[in-house]
């Protein structure tokens, strides 16, 4: 008896696609900015300065009241010192045992010379003269070259990583095909034109 059913299996079909991993580096950009500072030449000069102090000279010609009193007081002190020195010198001479015409003549000469010195009436005015001082001149030269400033702006590079990938695609699903390959089935079986009764006698 021939088989009535034919069974056929269809296997699954899978398509696999892979993508490799990759690492990409993007270069950074660089920018440079240049600025200039101007300095140049600087010259600073100061001429000579003359200082003339005529305070003492003016006081010798027409002194103020305070200055006049101070000068007279100074002259009085000077005259007292000189008189004291003269009397002391004369006293020493008088203490000597010999007194004679020579000593008297010497006293008279000293007194006469003193009167000549003090009463001659000649003097130079102004006395003292003006006080003259000066500050020296000054010249400063300063030169500075221009300055160039370089400003670098560097960007950082970037890395981009693309991971690997595996892609599965099912192109054909598994299947089981059942096919009936026998002839027609008659119900009842006696309706089959090729029906042959079954002999049950045995």
PDB file of C-alpha atoms in Angstrom:
ATOM      1  CA  UNK A   1       0.000   0.000   0.000  1.00  0.00           C
ATOM      2  CA  UNK A   2       1.424   3.384  -0.987  1.00  0.00           C
ATOM      3  CA  UNK A   3       1.789   6.175   1.587  1.00  0.00           C
ATOM      4  CA  UNK A   4      -1.017   8.630   1.488  1.00  0.00           C
ATOM      5  CA  UNK A   5       0.755  11.635   3.064  1.00  0.00           C
ATOM      6  CA  UNK A   6       3.976  13.357   2.046  1.00  0.00           C
ATOM      7  CA  UNK A   7       5.535  15.557   4.756  1.00  0.00           C
ATOM      8  CA  UNK A   8       8.090  18.150   3.700  1.00  0.00           C
ATOM      9  CA  UNK A   9       9.975  20.440   6.154  1.00  0.00           C
ATOM     10  CA  UNK A  10      11.162  23.924   5.134  1.00  0.00           C
ATOM     11  CA  UNK A  11      14.190  25.054   7.183  1.00  0.00           C
ATOM     12  CA  UNK A  12      14.577  28.562   8.557  1.00  0.00           C
ATOM     13  CA  UNK A  13      16.826  30.976   6.656  1.00  0.00           C
ATOM     14  CA  UNK A  14      18.656  33.742   8.592  1.00  0.00           C
ATOM     15  CA  UNK A  15      20.748  36.530   7.025  1.00  0.00           C
ATOM     16  CA  UNK A  16      23.373  38.042   9.358  1.00  0.00           C
ATOM     17  CA  UNK A  17      24.916  41.487   8.666  1.00  0.00           C
ATOM     18  CA  UNK A  18      27.807  42.805  10.787  1.00  0.00           C
ATOM     19  CA  UNK A  19      29.208  46.352  11.090  1.00  0.00           C
ATOM     20  CA  UNK A  20      32.711  46.799  12.483  1.00  0.00           C
ATOM     21  CA  UNK A  21      33.335  49.223  15.324  1.00  0.00           C
ATOM     22  CA  UNK A  22      35.268  52.418  14.447  1.00  0.00           C
ATOM     23  CA  UNK A  23      36.908  55.337  16.233  1.00  0.00           C
ATOM     24  CA  UNK A  24      36.973  58.679  14.426  1.00  0.00           C
ATOM     25  CA  UNK A  25      39.089  61.681  15.477  1.00  0.00           C
ATOM     26  CA  UNK A  26      38.042  65.216  14.542  1.00  0.00           C
ATOM     27  CA  UNK A  27      40.936  67.668  14.422  1.00  0.00           C
ATOM     28  CA  UNK A  28      40.727  70.860  16.450  1.00  0.00           C
ATOM     29  CA  UNK A  29      40.950  74.314  14.916  1.00  0.00           C
ATOM     30  CA  UNK A  30      43.554  76.885  16.002  1.00  0.00           C
ATOM     31  CA  UNK A  31      43.129  80.661  16.001  1.00  0.00           C
ATOM     32  CA  UNK A  32      45.776  83.317  16.620  1.00  0.00           C
ATOM     33  CA  UNK A  33      45.012  86.891  17.669  1.00  0.00           C
ATOM     34  CA  UNK A  34      47.758  89.536  17.469  1.00  0.00           C
ATOM     35  CA  UNK A  35      47.504  92.801  19.409  1.00  0.00           C
ATOM     36  CA  UNK A  36      50.003  95.672  19.404  1.00  0.00           C
ATOM     37  CA  UNK A  37      50.903  97.999  22.264  1.00  0.00           C
ATOM     38  CA  UNK A  38      52.448 101.293  21.188  1.00  0.00           C
ATOM     39  CA  UNK A  39      55.078 102.810  23.477  1.00  0.00           C
ATOM     40  CA  UNK A  40      57.476 105.069  21.559  1.00  0.00           C
ATOM     41  CA  UNK A  41      59.872 107.762  22.767  1.00  0.00           C
ATOM     42  CA  UNK A  42      59.397 109.938  25.853  1.00  0.00           C
ATOM     43  CA  UNK A  43      61.636 112.926  26.602  1.00  0.00           C
ATOM     44  CA  UNK A  44      61.352 114.818  29.868  1.00  0.00           C
ATOM     45  CA  UNK A  45      63.578 117.841  30.454  1.00  0.00           C
ATOM     46  CA  UNK A  46      63.896 120.282  33.329  1.00  0.00           C
ATOM     47  CA  UNK A  47      66.078 123.394  32.851  1.00  0.00           C
ATOM     48  CA  UNK A  48      68.498 124.643  35.462  1.00  0.00           C
ATOM     49  CA  UNK A  49      66.846 126.494  38.327  1.00  0.00           C
ATOM     50  CA  UNK A  50      68.602 129.441  40.035  1.00  0.00           C
ATOM     51  CA  UNK A  51      67.580 130.305  43.596  1.00  0.00           C
ATOM     52  CA  UNK A  52      68.489 133.807  44.856  1.00  0.00           C
ATOM     53  CA  UNK A  53      67.946 134.460  48.553  1.00  0.00           C
ATOM     54  CA  UNK A  54      68.146 138.244  49.253  1.00  0.00           C
ATOM     55  CA  UNK A  55      66.710 138.164  52.747  1.00  0.00           C
ATOM     56  CA  UNK A  56      70.000 138.917  54.508  1.00  0.00           C
ATOM     57  CA  UNK A  57      71.035 141.455  51.850  1.00  0.00           C
ATOM     58  CA  UNK A  58      67.756 143.395  52.187  1.00  0.00           C
ATOM     59  CA  UNK A  59      68.037 143.322  55.962  1.00  0.00           C
ATOM     60  CA  UNK A  60      71.496 144.852  55.736  1.00  0.00           C
ATOM     61  CA  UNK A  61      70.055 147.836  53.793  1.00  0.00           C
ATOM     62  CA  UNK A  62      66.664 148.284  55.403  1.00  0.00           C
ATOM     63  CA  UNK A  63      66.171 145.765  58.163  1.00  0.00           C
ATOM     64  CA  UNK A  64      62.830 145.085  59.707  1.00  0.00           C
ATOM     65  CA  UNK A  65      62.175 146.179  63.273  1.00  0.00           C
ATOM     66  CA  UNK A  66      62.806 142.701  64.668  1.00  0.00           C
ATOM     67  CA  UNK A  67      65.978 142.372  62.629  1.00  0.00           C
ATOM     68  CA  UNK A  68      67.135 145.857  63.663  1.00  0.00           C
ATOM     69  CA  UNK A  69      66.707 145.024  67.335  1.00  0.00           C
ATOM     70  CA  UNK A  70      68.497 141.704  66.846  1.00  0.00           C
ATOM     71  CA  UNK A  71      71.467 143.397  65.103  1.00  0.00           C
ATOM     72  CA  UNK A  72      71.778 146.056  67.831  1.00  0.00           C
ATOM     73  CA  UNK A  73      71.610 143.385  70.508  1.00  0.00           C
ATOM     74  CA  UNK A  74      74.350 141.471  68.725  1.00  0.00           C
ATOM     75  CA  UNK A  75      76.476 144.617  68.500  1.00  0.00           C
ATOM     76  CA  UNK A  76      75.937 145.253  72.215  1.00  0.00           C
ATOM     77  CA  UNK A  77      77.022 141.748  73.100  1.00  0.00           C
ATOM     78  CA  UNK A  78      80.079 142.092  70.845  1.00  0.00           C
ATOM     79  CA  UNK A  79      81.002 145.441  72.436  1.00  0.00           C
ATOM     80  CA  UNK A  80      80.612 143.946  75.925  1.00  0.00           C
ATOM     81  CA  UNK A  81      82.874 141.024  74.988  1.00  0.00           C
ATOM     82  CA  UNK A  82      85.502 143.351  73.555  1.00  0.00           C
ATOM     83  CA  UNK A  83      85.377 145.691  76.585  1.00  0.00           C
ATOM     84  CA  UNK A  84      85.702 142.736  78.924  1.00  0.00           C
ATOM     85  CA  UNK A  85      88.706 141.476  76.991  1.00  0.00           C
ATOM     86  CA  UNK A  86      90.300 144.963  77.005  1.00  0.00           C
ATOM     87  CA  UNK A  87      89.792 145.445  80.735  1.00  0.00           C
ATOM     88  CA  UNK A  88      91.177 142.005  81.428  1.00  0.00           C
ATOM     89  CA  UNK A  89      94.251 142.682  79.312  1.00  0.00           C
ATOM     90  CA  UNK A  90      94.770 146.064  80.960  1.00  0.00           C
ATOM     91  CA  UNK A  91      94.324 144.525  84.372  1.00  0.00           C
ATOM     92  CA  UNK A  92      97.066 141.991  83.681  1.00  0.00           C
ATOM     93  CA  UNK A  93      99.398 144.743  82.584  1.00  0.00           C
ATOM     94  CA  UNK A  94      98.596 146.826  85.650  1.00  0.00           C
ATOM     95  CA  UNK A  95      99.449 143.927  87.901  1.00  0.00           C
ATOM     96  CA  UNK A  96     103.028 144.104  86.741  1.00  0.00           C
ATOM     97  CA  UNK A  97     105.381 145.864  89.189  1.00  0.00           C
ATOM     98  CA  UNK A  98     106.801 148.292  86.682  1.00  0.00           C
ATOM     99  CA  UNK A  99     104.561 151.109  85.643  1.00  0.00           C
ATOM    100  CA  UNK A 100     105.982 153.681  83.373  1.00  0.00           C
ATOM    101  CA  UNK A 101     105.559 155.768  80.307  1.00  0.00           C
ATOM    102  CA  UNK A 102     105.695 152.762  77.987  1.00  0.00           C
ATOM    103  CA  UNK A 103     102.594 151.202  79.553  1.00  0.00           C
ATOM    104  CA  UNK A 104     100.590 154.438  79.455  1.00  0.00           C
ATOM    105  CA  UNK A 105     101.593 154.968  75.814  1.00  0.00           C
ATOM    106  CA  UNK A 106     100.456 151.450  74.953  1.00  0.00           C
ATOM    107  CA  UNK A 107      97.024 152.057  76.532  1.00  0.00           C
ATOM    108  CA  UNK A 108      96.608 155.262  74.564  1.00  0.00           C
ATOM    109  CA  UNK A 109      97.598 153.592  71.273  1.00  0.00           C
ATOM    110  CA  UNK A 110      95.086 150.784  71.753  1.00  0.00           C
ATOM    111  CA  UNK A 111      92.287 153.229  72.527  1.00  0.00           C
ATOM    112  CA  UNK A 112      93.173 155.366  69.471  1.00  0.00           C
ATOM    113  CA  UNK A 113      93.338 152.390  67.127  1.00  0.00           C
ATOM    114  CA  UNK A 114      90.011 151.135  68.405  1.00  0.00           C
ATOM    115  CA  UNK A 115      88.381 154.498  67.705  1.00  0.00           C
ATOM    116  CA  UNK A 116      89.923 154.550  64.216  1.00  0.00           C
ATOM    117  CA  UNK A 117      88.607 151.060  63.438  1.00  0.00           C
ATOM    118  CA  UNK A 118      85.093 151.695  64.699  1.00  0.00           C
ATOM    119  CA  UNK A 119      84.612 155.290  63.532  1.00  0.00           C
ATOM    120  CA  UNK A 120      86.157 155.173  60.056  1.00  0.00           C
ATOM    121  CA  UNK A 121      82.650 155.008  58.526  1.00  0.00           C
ATOM    122  CA  UNK A 122      83.522 152.813  55.516  1.00  0.00           C
ATOM    123  CA  UNK A 123      81.418 149.727  54.837  1.00  0.00           C
ATOM    124  CA  UNK A 124      80.233 147.757  51.811  1.00  0.00           C
ATOM    125  CA  UNK A 125      76.519 147.328  51.373  1.00  0.00           C
ATOM    126  CA  UNK A 126      74.695 145.085  51.134  1.00  0.00           C
ATOM    127  CA  UNK A 127      76.524 142.964  53.669  1.00  0.00           C
ATOM    128  CA  UNK A 128      76.183 140.071  53.205  1.00  0.00           C
ATOM    129  CA  UNK A 129      75.320 139.785  49.536  1.00  0.00           C
ATOM    130  CA  UNK A 130      72.488 137.660  48.170  1.00  0.00           C
ATOM    131  CA  UNK A 131      72.802 133.894  48.576  1.00  0.00           C
ATOM    132  CA  UNK A 132      72.744 132.240  45.185  1.00  0.00           C
ATOM    133  CA  UNK A 133      72.127 128.507  44.770  1.00  0.00           C
ATOM    134  CA  UNK A 134      70.933 126.478  41.806  1.00  0.00           C
ATOM    135  CA  UNK A 135      69.389 123.145  41.015  1.00  0.00           C
ATOM    136  CA  UNK A 136      71.057 121.421  38.077  1.00  0.00           C
ATOM    137  CA  UNK A 137      69.086 120.710  34.935  1.00  0.00           C
ATOM    138  CA  UNK A 138      67.763 117.265  34.185  1.00  0.00           C
ATOM    139  CA  UNK A 139      67.078 115.416  30.946  1.00  0.00           C
ATOM    140  CA  UNK A 140      65.421 112.010  30.890  1.00  0.00           C
ATOM    141  CA  UNK A 141      65.017 110.059  27.662  1.00  0.00           C
ATOM    142  CA  UNK A 142      62.966 106.877  27.747  1.00  0.00           C
ATOM    143  CA  UNK A 143      62.386 104.683  24.732  1.00  0.00           C
ATOM    144  CA  UNK A 144      60.353 101.511  24.706  1.00  0.00           C
ATOM    145  CA  UNK A 145      59.752  99.371  21.678  1.00  0.00           C
ATOM    146  CA  UNK A 146      56.273  98.391  20.648  1.00  0.00           C
ATOM    147  CA  UNK A 147      55.022  95.103  22.048  1.00  0.00           C
ATOM    148  CA  UNK A 148      53.294  92.380  20.092  1.00  0.00           C
ATOM    149  CA  UNK A 149      51.012  90.045  22.005  1.00  0.00           C
ATOM    150  CA  UNK A 150      50.166  86.684  20.484  1.00  0.00           C
ATOM    151  CA  UNK A 151      47.056  84.978  21.827  1.00  0.00           C
ATOM    152  CA  UNK A 152      46.634  81.399  20.691  1.00  0.00           C
ATOM    153  CA  UNK A 153      43.212  79.806  20.980  1.00  0.00           C
ATOM    154  CA  UNK A 154      43.452  76.067  20.524  1.00  0.00           C
ATOM    155  CA  UNK A 155      40.319  73.964  20.345  1.00  0.00           C
ATOM    156  CA  UNK A 156      40.405  70.451  21.727  1.00  0.00           C
ATOM    157  CA  UNK A 157      40.089  67.530  19.314  1.00  0.00           C
ATOM    158  CA  UNK A 158      37.109  65.210  19.662  1.00  0.00           C
ATOM    159  CA  UNK A 159      36.886  61.439  19.384  1.00  0.00           C
ATOM    160  CA  UNK A 160      33.739  59.742  18.125  1.00  0.00           C
ATOM    161  CA  UNK A 161      33.343  56.019  18.745  1.00  0.00           C
ATOM    162  CA  UNK A 162      30.857  53.986  16.743  1.00  0.00           C
ATOM    163  CA  UNK A 163      30.312  50.558  18.296  1.00  0.00           C
ATOM    164  CA  UNK A 164      30.010  47.422  16.219  1.00  0.00           C
ATOM    165  CA  UNK A 165      26.611  46.094  15.199  1.00  0.00           C
ATOM    166  CA  UNK A 166      25.200  42.669  14.300  1.00  0.00           C
ATOM    167  CA  UNK A 167      21.884  42.521  12.443  1.00  0.00           C
ATOM    168  CA  UNK A 168      19.915  39.306  12.001  1.00  0.00           C
ATOM    169  CA  UNK A 169      17.213  39.102   9.320  1.00  0.00           C
ATOM    170  CA  UNK A 170      14.938  36.071   8.950  1.00  0.00           C
ATOM    171  CA  UNK A 171      14.438  35.681   5.228  1.00  0.00           C
ATOM    172  CA  UNK A 172      12.412  32.437   5.463  1.00  0.00           C
ATOM    173  CA  UNK A 173      10.480  31.094   8.381  1.00  0.00           C
ATOM    174  CA  UNK A 174      10.559  27.344   9.185  1.00  0.00           C
ATOM    175  CA  UNK A 175       7.552  25.435   7.914  1.00  0.00           C
ATOM    176  CA  UNK A 176       6.141  21.907   7.628  1.00  0.00           C
ATOM    177  CA  UNK A 177       4.240  21.059   4.414  1.00  0.00           C
ATOM    178  CA  UNK A 178       1.884  18.102   4.635  1.00  0.00           C
ATOM    179  CA  UNK A 179       0.616  16.894   1.261  1.00  0.00           C
ATOM    180  CA  UNK A 180      -1.926  14.169   0.692  1.00  0.00           C
ATOM    181  CA  UNK A 181      -0.765  12.028  -2.204  1.00  0.00           C
ATOM    182  CA  UNK A 182      -3.318   9.236  -2.049  1.00  0.00           C
ATOM    183  CA  UNK A 183      -6.456   8.814  -4.117  1.00  0.00           C
ATOM    184  CA  UNK A 184      -9.972   9.929  -3.333  1.00  0.00           C
ATOM    185  CA  UNK A 185     -11.701   8.428  -0.335  1.00  0.00           C
ATOM    186  CA  UNK A 186     -15.258   7.218  -0.935  1.00  0.00           C
ATOM    187  CA  UNK A 187     -17.834   7.002   1.784  1.00  0.00           C
ATOM    188  CA  UNK A 188     -19.060   4.384   1.877  1.00  0.00           C
ATOM    189  CA  UNK A 189     -16.107   2.525   0.487  1.00  0.00           C
ATOM    190  CA  UNK A 190     -18.339   0.470  -1.795  1.00  0.00           C
ATOM    191  CA  UNK A 191     -18.966   3.566  -3.860  1.00  0.00           C
ATOM    192  CA  UNK A 192     -15.388   3.307  -5.195  1.00  0.00           C
ATOM    193  CA  UNK A 193     -15.503   2.015  -8.780  1.00  0.00           C
ATOM    194  CA  UNK A 194     -12.416  -0.040  -8.081  1.00  0.00           C
ATOM    195  CA  UNK A 195     -13.822  -1.370  -4.871  1.00  0.00           C
ATOM    196  CA  UNK A 196     -13.096  -4.918  -4.069  1.00  0.00           C
ATOM    197  CA  UNK A 197     -14.727  -6.490  -1.104  1.00  0.00           C
ATOM    198  CA  UNK A 198     -12.463  -7.645   1.580  1.00  0.00           C
ATOM    199  CA  UNK A 199     -12.436 -11.307   2.143  1.00  0.00           C
ATOM    200  CA  UNK A 200     -12.854 -11.877   5.819  1.00  0.00           C
ATOM    201  CA  UNK A 201     -12.948 -15.606   5.587  1.00  0.00           C
ATOM    202  CA  UNK A 202      -9.759 -16.905   6.649  1.00  0.00           C
TER     203      UNK A 202
END
